[in-house]
Amino acid sequence: MWHAEGSRNLVIQIAVFLVYIFLGAVIFQALELRNEEEEREAMLVARNQFQAKYNISHDDMKLFISKIEEIVDHGFSQDWVKRWTILGSLFFAGTVVTTIGYGHVTPCTDGGRIFCILYALVGIPLTWLMLSTLAQHINHWIGLALKCCHERVLKRKPSRIEIKSAAITLMISVLMILTIALFGCYLEGWRYIDGVYFGFITLTTIGFGDFVPLHPSPNRDPEGYTAHVLVFTITSIIYFTIGLAVVSSVLLSIRNAMEERSLSGFHVLKDDGDD
C-alpha cells in the first residue's frame, strides 16, 4: 500500500515537473524569441557591411568569426582584461567550490582542468559542510532571538518558531539581493534590475555568467577602476558565502517545521489512541 502511494506521488511529481519545464519554455520563447531575431538581423547586416567595406571573402569571414567566438568563450572582451590575476583566480576558486560557476572564466590548460576537477571534488563537500554548519548556527541564533522576544516582550510561550525562522531567513535573503544590487549599480554601472538579477542568479547558484564583477562595464575605463572591481569582488565572495548559508538556513527551517508538525501530529494520534 505504501509503495503504491509512493509511486503515485512520484508520477504526479514528475508530471508537474515536466509541465512546469514546458510552461517555462513557452514563456521564455515568447519573451526572448523576437529580440533574438532582431539581434540576428542586426548582426547579419553588420557582417555584410564589414565584408563589403574590407572586401573579405565568405570563407575568411567565417574563420574570423570563429576566432572571435573562441576568444569570447574563453572570457576575453574587447578591452582584453587579464583574467588570471590573483583577484580573478580567487573569484574563480570561490565560484567553483560554491558550484555557482559563472562560466566567464574557465581553465584552458590540461593541468588547469585536471586541478579544477580535483579541487572541486574536495572543495565542494568542504564548502557545503561549512555552509550547512553555518546555516544551523543562523537558525539557532534566530530561534533564540524569537524565543527571547516571545518570553520577554510578548510575555507568552513561543510557538511556530521554525516557520517564523524560515520567514525571517527568507526576508534576509531578499534584503541581501537588494543590497548587492546597489553595489552593482555603484561599482559596475549596472541598472538596478540587472543587479537584482545578478544577486538572485548568484544566490540560487544558477550562475549564468552574463553579469559578473570582473567584466568591465561600458561606462568605465577598464584600467581605471581596479579598486571598484576589488571591492565588488570581495563583496561578492562574502555575499555568496553568507547568502548560500542563509538559503540553506531557509531550507533547514522549512524541513524542521515539517518535522515538528509531523512529530506533533504523531503525539496527538498517540494520545488519542491511549485514551
mmCIF file of C-alpha atoms in Angstrom:
data_model
loop_
_atom_site.group_PDB
_atom_site.id
_atom_site.type_symbol
_atom_site.label_atom_id
_atom_site.label_comp_id
_atom_site.label_asym_id
_atom_site.label_seq_id
_atom_site.Cartn_x
_atom_site.Cartn_y
_atom_site.Cartn_z
ATOM 1 C CA MET A 1 0.000 0.000 0.000
ATOM 2 C CA TRP A 2 2.796 2.389 0.978
ATOM 3 C CA HIS A 3 4.735 1.557 -2.194
ATOM 4 C CA ALA A 4 1.651 2.202 -4.352
ATOM 5 C CA GLU A 5 1.068 5.560 -2.672
ATOM 6 C CA GLY A 6 4.738 6.497 -3.069
ATOM 7 C CA SER A 7 4.732 5.504 -6.744
ATOM 8 C CA ARG A 8 1.623 7.571 -7.416
ATOM 9 C CA ASN A 9 3.163 10.604 -5.708
ATOM 10 C CA LEU A 10 6.340 10.142 -7.733
ATOM 11 C CA VAL A 11 4.399 10.026 -11.003
ATOM 12 C CA ILE A 12 2.491 13.179 -10.029
ATOM 13 C CA GLN A 13 5.697 14.992 -9.111
ATOM 14 C CA ILE A 14 7.361 14.023 -12.394
ATOM 15 C CA ALA A 15 4.286 15.152 -14.337
ATOM 16 C CA VAL A 16 4.203 18.501 -12.528
ATOM 17 C CA PHE A 17 7.932 18.940 -13.153
ATOM 18 C CA LEU A 18 7.597 18.246 -16.887
ATOM 19 C CA VAL A 19 4.588 20.555 -17.219
ATOM 20 C CA TYR A 20 6.466 23.277 -15.336
ATOM 21 C CA ILE A 21 9.502 22.914 -17.615
ATOM 22 C CA PHE A 22 7.329 23.033 -20.742
ATOM 23 C CA LEU A 23 5.402 26.050 -19.463
ATOM 24 C CA GLY A 24 8.678 27.832 -18.713
ATOM 25 C CA ALA A 25 9.965 27.057 -22.211
ATOM 26 C CA VAL A 26 6.839 28.513 -23.818
ATOM 27 C CA ILE A 27 7.045 31.709 -21.757
ATOM 28 C CA PHE A 28 10.792 32.164 -22.320
ATOM 29 C CA GLN A 29 10.292 31.705 -26.053
ATOM 30 C CA ALA A 30 7.509 34.284 -26.091
ATOM 31 C CA LEU A 31 9.663 36.778 -24.206
ATOM 32 C CA GLU A 32 13.018 36.252 -25.938
ATOM 33 C CA LEU A 33 12.439 34.982 -29.493
ATOM 34 C CA ARG A 34 11.600 38.329 -31.091
ATOM 35 C CA ASN A 35 14.605 40.023 -29.517
ATOM 36 C CA GLU A 36 16.855 37.191 -30.716
ATOM 37 C CA GLU A 37 15.581 37.558 -34.285
ATOM 38 C CA GLU A 38 16.139 41.321 -34.211
ATOM 39 C CA GLU A 39 19.679 40.860 -32.889
ATOM 40 C CA ARG A 40 20.388 38.247 -35.557
ATOM 41 C CA GLU A 41 19.187 40.539 -38.339
ATOM 42 C CA ALA A 42 21.311 43.379 -36.983
ATOM 43 C CA MET A 43 24.377 41.127 -36.817
ATOM 44 C CA LEU A 44 23.844 39.890 -40.374
ATOM 45 C CA VAL A 45 23.624 43.463 -41.643
ATOM 46 C CA ALA A 46 26.776 44.409 -39.739
ATOM 47 C CA ARG A 47 28.628 41.361 -41.079
ATOM 48 C CA ASN A 48 27.640 42.077 -44.685
ATOM 49 C CA GLN A 49 28.672 45.705 -44.331
ATOM 50 C CA PHE A 50 32.002 44.653 -42.829
ATOM 51 C CA GLN A 51 32.641 42.188 -45.666
ATOM 52 C CA ALA A 52 31.781 44.767 -48.314
ATOM 53 C CA LYS A 53 33.887 47.501 -46.711
ATOM 54 C CA TYR A 54 37.065 45.410 -46.396
ATOM 55 C CA ASN A 55 36.438 43.082 -49.373
ATOM 56 C CA ILE A 56 36.578 39.911 -47.252
ATOM 57 C CA SER A 57 35.569 36.573 -48.726
ATOM 58 C CA HIS A 58 32.843 34.464 -47.158
ATOM 59 C CA ASP A 59 35.321 31.763 -46.020
ATOM 60 C CA ASP A 60 37.695 34.301 -44.468
ATOM 61 C CA MET A 61 34.776 35.909 -42.684
ATOM 62 C CA LYS A 62 33.682 32.537 -41.249
ATOM 63 C CA LEU A 63 37.227 31.943 -39.991
ATOM 64 C CA PHE A 64 37.355 35.414 -38.446
ATOM 65 C CA ILE A 65 34.005 34.918 -36.691
ATOM 66 C CA SER A 66 35.047 31.502 -35.384
ATOM 67 C CA LYS A 67 38.144 33.073 -33.829
ATOM 68 C CA ILE A 68 36.042 35.805 -32.242
ATOM 69 C CA GLU A 69 33.666 33.184 -30.821
ATOM 70 C CA GLU A 70 36.612 31.224 -29.441
ATOM 71 C CA ILE A 71 38.143 34.129 -27.541
ATOM 72 C CA VAL A 72 34.733 35.237 -26.242
ATOM 73 C CA ASP A 73 34.063 31.715 -24.964
ATOM 74 C CA HIS A 74 37.370 31.911 -23.103
ATOM 75 C CA GLY A 75 36.283 35.059 -21.314
ATOM 76 C CA PHE A 76 38.085 37.765 -23.254
ATOM 77 C CA SER A 77 36.437 41.086 -24.058
ATOM 78 C CA GLN A 78 37.265 43.980 -26.367
ATOM 79 C CA ASP A 79 39.202 45.593 -23.504
ATOM 80 C CA TRP A 80 41.297 42.422 -23.042
ATOM 81 C CA VAL A 81 41.280 42.496 -19.254
ATOM 82 C CA LYS A 82 43.581 39.961 -17.577
ATOM 83 C CA ARG A 83 41.597 37.056 -16.162
ATOM 84 C CA TRP A 84 44.091 35.118 -14.080
ATOM 85 C CA THR A 85 45.245 37.789 -11.663
ATOM 86 C CA ILE A 86 45.185 36.774 -8.012
ATOM 87 C CA LEU A 87 41.847 38.567 -7.696
ATOM 88 C CA GLY A 88 40.362 36.830 -10.725
ATOM 89 C CA SER A 89 41.723 33.475 -9.591
ATOM 90 C CA LEU A 90 40.297 33.997 -6.112
ATOM 91 C CA PHE A 91 36.883 34.784 -7.574
ATOM 92 C CA PHE A 92 37.058 31.732 -9.854
ATOM 93 C CA ALA A 93 38.015 29.432 -6.966
ATOM 94 C CA GLY A 94 35.042 30.740 -4.987
ATOM 95 C CA THR A 95 32.611 30.060 -7.830
ATOM 96 C CA VAL A 96 33.967 26.520 -8.198
ATOM 97 C CA VAL A 97 33.587 25.374 -4.596
ATOM 98 C CA THR A 98 30.163 27.022 -4.228
ATOM 99 C CA THR A 99 29.013 25.427 -7.541
ATOM 100 C CA ILE A 100 27.907 28.840 -8.879
ATOM 101 C CA GLY A 101 30.184 28.507 -11.925
ATOM 102 C CA TYR A 102 29.567 31.745 -13.826
ATOM 103 C CA GLY A 103 31.463 30.400 -16.842
ATOM 104 C CA HIS A 104 33.020 33.734 -17.833
ATOM 105 C CA VAL A 105 36.449 32.380 -16.848
ATOM 106 C CA THR A 106 37.419 28.751 -17.326
ATOM 107 C CA PRO A 107 40.734 26.873 -17.251
ATOM 108 C CA CYS A 108 42.105 26.240 -20.748
ATOM 109 C CA THR A 109 45.196 24.143 -19.993
ATOM 110 C CA ASP A 110 45.124 20.402 -19.301
ATOM 111 C CA GLY A 111 46.801 20.986 -15.956
ATOM 112 C CA GLY A 112 44.258 23.639 -15.010
ATOM 113 C CA ARG A 113 41.312 21.424 -15.931
ATOM 114 C CA ILE A 114 42.664 18.392 -14.063
ATOM 115 C CA PHE A 115 43.385 20.507 -10.991
ATOM 116 C CA CYS A 116 39.885 22.022 -11.235
ATOM 117 C CA ILE A 117 38.362 18.528 -11.056
ATOM 118 C CA LEU A 118 40.448 17.560 -8.032
ATOM 119 C CA TYR A 119 39.940 20.950 -6.391
ATOM 120 C CA ALA A 120 36.159 20.739 -6.822
ATOM 121 C CA LEU A 121 35.960 17.142 -5.544
ATOM 122 C CA VAL A 122 37.463 18.244 -2.243
ATOM 123 C CA GLY A 123 36.237 21.835 -2.137
ATOM 124 C CA ILE A 124 32.539 21.328 -2.857
ATOM 125 C CA PRO A 125 31.843 18.892 0.044
ATOM 126 C CA LEU A 126 34.045 21.011 2.326
ATOM 127 C CA THR A 127 32.163 24.179 1.371
ATOM 128 C CA TRP A 128 28.698 22.683 1.755
ATOM 129 C CA LEU A 129 29.676 21.181 5.107
ATOM 130 C CA MET A 130 30.716 24.658 6.243
ATOM 131 C CA LEU A 131 27.546 26.220 4.817
ATOM 132 C CA SER A 132 25.377 23.585 6.499
ATOM 133 C CA THR A 133 27.040 24.227 9.866
ATOM 134 C CA LEU A 134 26.706 27.984 9.394
ATOM 135 C CA ALA A 135 23.038 27.546 8.456
ATOM 136 C CA GLN A 136 22.423 25.586 11.654
ATOM 137 C CA HIS A 137 24.037 28.372 13.684
ATOM 138 C CA ILE A 138 21.929 31.002 11.900
ATOM 139 C CA ASN A 139 18.794 29.004 12.690
ATOM 140 C CA HIS A 140 19.904 28.633 16.303
ATOM 141 C CA TRP A 141 20.560 32.359 16.738
ATOM 142 C CA ILE A 142 17.278 33.350 15.109
ATOM 143 C CA GLY A 143 15.421 30.782 17.210
ATOM 144 C CA LEU A 144 16.963 32.158 20.400
ATOM 145 C CA ALA A 145 16.044 35.707 19.377
ATOM 146 C CA LEU A 146 12.448 34.676 18.644
ATOM 147 C CA LYS A 147 12.102 32.816 21.946
ATOM 148 C CA CYS A 148 13.529 35.785 23.821
ATOM 149 C CA CYS A 149 11.109 38.104 22.018
ATOM 150 C CA HIS A 150 8.128 35.881 22.852
ATOM 151 C CA GLU A 151 9.044 35.367 26.500
ATOM 152 C CA ARG A 152 10.326 38.833 27.470
ATOM 153 C CA VAL A 153 8.460 41.170 25.127
ATOM 154 C CA LEU A 154 5.228 39.404 24.184
ATOM 155 C CA LYS A 155 5.028 37.576 27.526
ATOM 156 C CA ARG A 156 3.792 34.337 26.015
ATOM 157 C CA LYS A 157 5.019 30.867 25.180
ATOM 158 C CA PRO A 158 6.988 30.586 21.897
ATOM 159 C CA SER A 159 5.093 28.944 19.037
ATOM 160 C CA ARG A 160 5.853 28.028 15.413
ATOM 161 C CA ILE A 161 9.481 29.021 15.842
ATOM 162 C CA GLU A 162 10.692 27.094 12.785
ATOM 163 C CA ILE A 163 8.131 28.660 10.441
ATOM 164 C CA LYS A 164 8.974 32.126 11.734
ATOM 165 C CA SER A 165 12.690 31.380 11.372
ATOM 166 C CA ALA A 166 12.134 30.380 7.731
ATOM 167 C CA ALA A 167 10.230 33.622 7.110
ATOM 168 C CA ILE A 168 12.995 35.715 8.691
ATOM 169 C CA THR A 169 15.795 33.997 6.768
ATOM 170 C CA LEU A 170 13.791 34.402 3.563
ATOM 171 C CA MET A 171 13.494 38.136 4.246
ATOM 172 C CA ILE A 172 17.241 38.260 4.901
ATOM 173 C CA SER A 173 17.823 36.616 1.506
ATOM 174 C CA VAL A 174 15.656 39.234 -0.222
ATOM 175 C CA LEU A 175 17.458 42.025 1.631
ATOM 176 C CA MET A 176 20.837 40.628 0.541
ATOM 177 C CA ILE A 177 19.737 40.554 -3.099
ATOM 178 C CA LEU A 178 18.510 44.149 -2.925
ATOM 179 C CA THR A 179 21.743 45.231 -1.217
ATOM 180 C CA ILE A 180 24.134 43.583 -3.678
ATOM 181 C CA ALA A 181 22.138 45.224 -6.466
ATOM 182 C CA LEU A 182 23.098 48.617 -5.042
ATOM 183 C CA PHE A 183 26.773 47.626 -5.136
ATOM 184 C CA GLY A 184 26.322 46.582 -8.757
ATOM 185 C CA CYS A 185 24.773 49.939 -9.627
ATOM 186 C CA TYR A 186 27.503 51.983 -7.967
ATOM 187 C CA LEU A 187 30.622 49.903 -8.637
ATOM 188 C CA GLU A 188 29.807 48.367 -12.025
ATOM 189 C CA GLY A 189 27.367 50.839 -13.520
ATOM 190 C CA TRP A 190 24.621 48.229 -13.896
ATOM 191 C CA ARG A 191 20.936 49.004 -13.887
ATOM 192 C CA TYR A 192 19.290 48.172 -10.575
ATOM 193 C CA ILE A 193 17.198 45.407 -12.130
ATOM 194 C CA ASP A 194 20.411 43.886 -13.510
ATOM 195 C CA GLY A 195 21.906 43.978 -10.017
ATOM 196 C CA VAL A 196 18.836 42.232 -8.584
ATOM 197 C CA TYR A 197 19.066 39.665 -11.372
ATOM 198 C CA PHE A 198 22.776 39.100 -10.619
ATOM 199 C CA GLY A 199 22.055 38.692 -6.907
ATOM 200 C CA PHE A 200 19.291 36.151 -7.454
ATOM 201 C CA ILE A 201 21.222 34.164 -10.059
ATOM 202 C CA THR A 202 24.185 34.035 -7.682
ATOM 203 C CA LEU A 203 22.232 33.190 -4.545
ATOM 204 C CA THR A 204 20.448 30.306 -6.269
ATOM 205 C CA THR A 205 23.773 29.044 -7.739
ATOM 206 C CA ILE A 206 22.347 29.224 -11.277
ATOM 207 C CA GLY A 207 25.333 31.334 -12.303
ATOM 208 C CA PHE A 208 24.683 32.216 -15.950
ATOM 209 C CA GLY A 209 27.745 34.481 -16.059
ATOM 210 C CA ASP A 210 26.159 37.272 -18.101
ATOM 211 C CA PHE A 211 26.714 39.681 -15.184
ATOM 212 C CA VAL A 212 29.926 39.314 -13.164
ATOM 213 C CA PRO A 213 32.043 41.933 -11.371
ATOM 214 C CA LEU A 214 35.200 41.127 -13.348
ATOM 215 C CA HIS A 215 33.620 42.259 -16.618
ATOM 216 C CA PRO A 216 34.477 45.910 -17.344
ATOM 217 C CA SER A 217 31.320 47.978 -17.547
ATOM 218 C CA PRO A 218 30.846 50.061 -20.710
ATOM 219 C CA ASN A 219 30.929 53.393 -18.902
ATOM 220 C CA ARG A 220 34.197 52.852 -17.032
ATOM 221 C CA ASP A 221 37.835 52.670 -18.074
ATOM 222 C CA PRO A 222 38.894 49.014 -17.508
ATOM 223 C CA GLU A 223 42.324 50.163 -16.351
ATOM 224 C CA GLY A 224 40.943 52.826 -14.048
ATOM 225 C CA TYR A 225 38.511 51.085 -11.775
ATOM 226 C CA THR A 226 40.626 48.358 -10.208
ATOM 227 C CA ALA A 227 39.564 49.495 -6.744
ATOM 228 C CA HIS A 228 35.900 49.165 -7.730
ATOM 229 C CA VAL A 229 36.462 45.632 -9.028
ATOM 230 C CA LEU A 230 38.401 44.760 -5.875
ATOM 231 C CA VAL A 231 35.634 45.982 -3.576
ATOM 232 C CA PHE A 232 32.852 44.380 -5.596
ATOM 233 C CA THR A 233 34.703 41.069 -5.977
ATOM 234 C CA ILE A 234 35.392 40.771 -2.244
ATOM 235 C CA THR A 235 31.817 41.842 -1.503
ATOM 236 C CA SER A 236 30.535 39.222 -3.942
ATOM 237 C CA ILE A 237 32.593 36.449 -2.347
ATOM 238 C CA ILE A 238 31.304 37.376 1.104
ATOM 239 C CA TYR A 239 27.818 37.722 -0.339
ATOM 240 C CA PHE A 240 27.578 34.314 -1.968
ATOM 241 C CA THR A 241 29.199 32.622 1.027
ATOM 242 C CA ILE A 242 26.816 34.102 3.585
ATOM 243 C CA GLY A 243 23.926 34.112 1.105
ATOM 244 C CA LEU A 244 24.195 30.410 0.391
ATOM 245 C CA ALA A 245 24.285 29.762 4.128
ATOM 246 C CA VAL A 246 21.104 31.828 4.540
ATOM 247 C CA VAL A 247 19.423 29.885 1.724
ATOM 248 C CA SER A 248 20.483 26.644 3.416
ATOM 249 C CA SER A 249 19.038 28.041 6.641
ATOM 250 C CA VAL A 250 15.697 28.680 4.921
ATOM 251 C CA LEU A 251 15.567 25.094 3.688
ATOM 252 C CA LEU A 252 16.632 23.780 7.078
ATOM 253 C CA SER A 253 13.929 25.813 8.823
ATOM 254 C CA ILE A 254 11.286 24.525 6.424
ATOM 255 C CA ARG A 255 12.430 20.951 6.963
ATOM 256 C CA ASN A 256 12.425 21.399 10.753
ATOM 257 C CA ALA A 257 8.955 22.950 10.578
ATOM 258 C CA MET A 258 7.676 19.965 8.607
ATOM 259 C CA GLU A 259 9.282 17.541 11.039
ATOM 260 C CA GLU A 260 7.916 19.467 14.014
ATOM 261 C CA ARG A 261 4.407 19.388 12.545
ATOM 262 C CA SER A 262 4.690 15.671 11.760
ATOM 263 C CA LEU A 263 6.001 14.929 15.238
ATOM 264 C CA SER A 264 3.210 16.906 16.868
ATOM 265 C CA GLY A 265 0.650 15.046 14.803
ATOM 266 C CA PHE A 266 2.182 11.750 15.852
ATOM 267 C CA HIS A 267 1.891 12.644 19.517
ATOM 268 C CA VAL A 268 -1.747 13.685 19.066
ATOM 269 C CA LEU A 269 -2.572 10.380 17.410
ATOM 270 C CA LYS A 270 -0.697 8.505 20.060
ATOM 271 C CA ASP A 271 -2.505 10.306 22.864
ATOM 272 C CA ASP A 272 -5.883 9.667 21.230
ATOM 273 C CA GLY A 273 -5.048 6.001 20.919
ATOM 274 C CA ASP A 274 -4.057 5.756 24.565
ATOM 275 C CA ASP A 275 -7.344 7.290 25.619
#
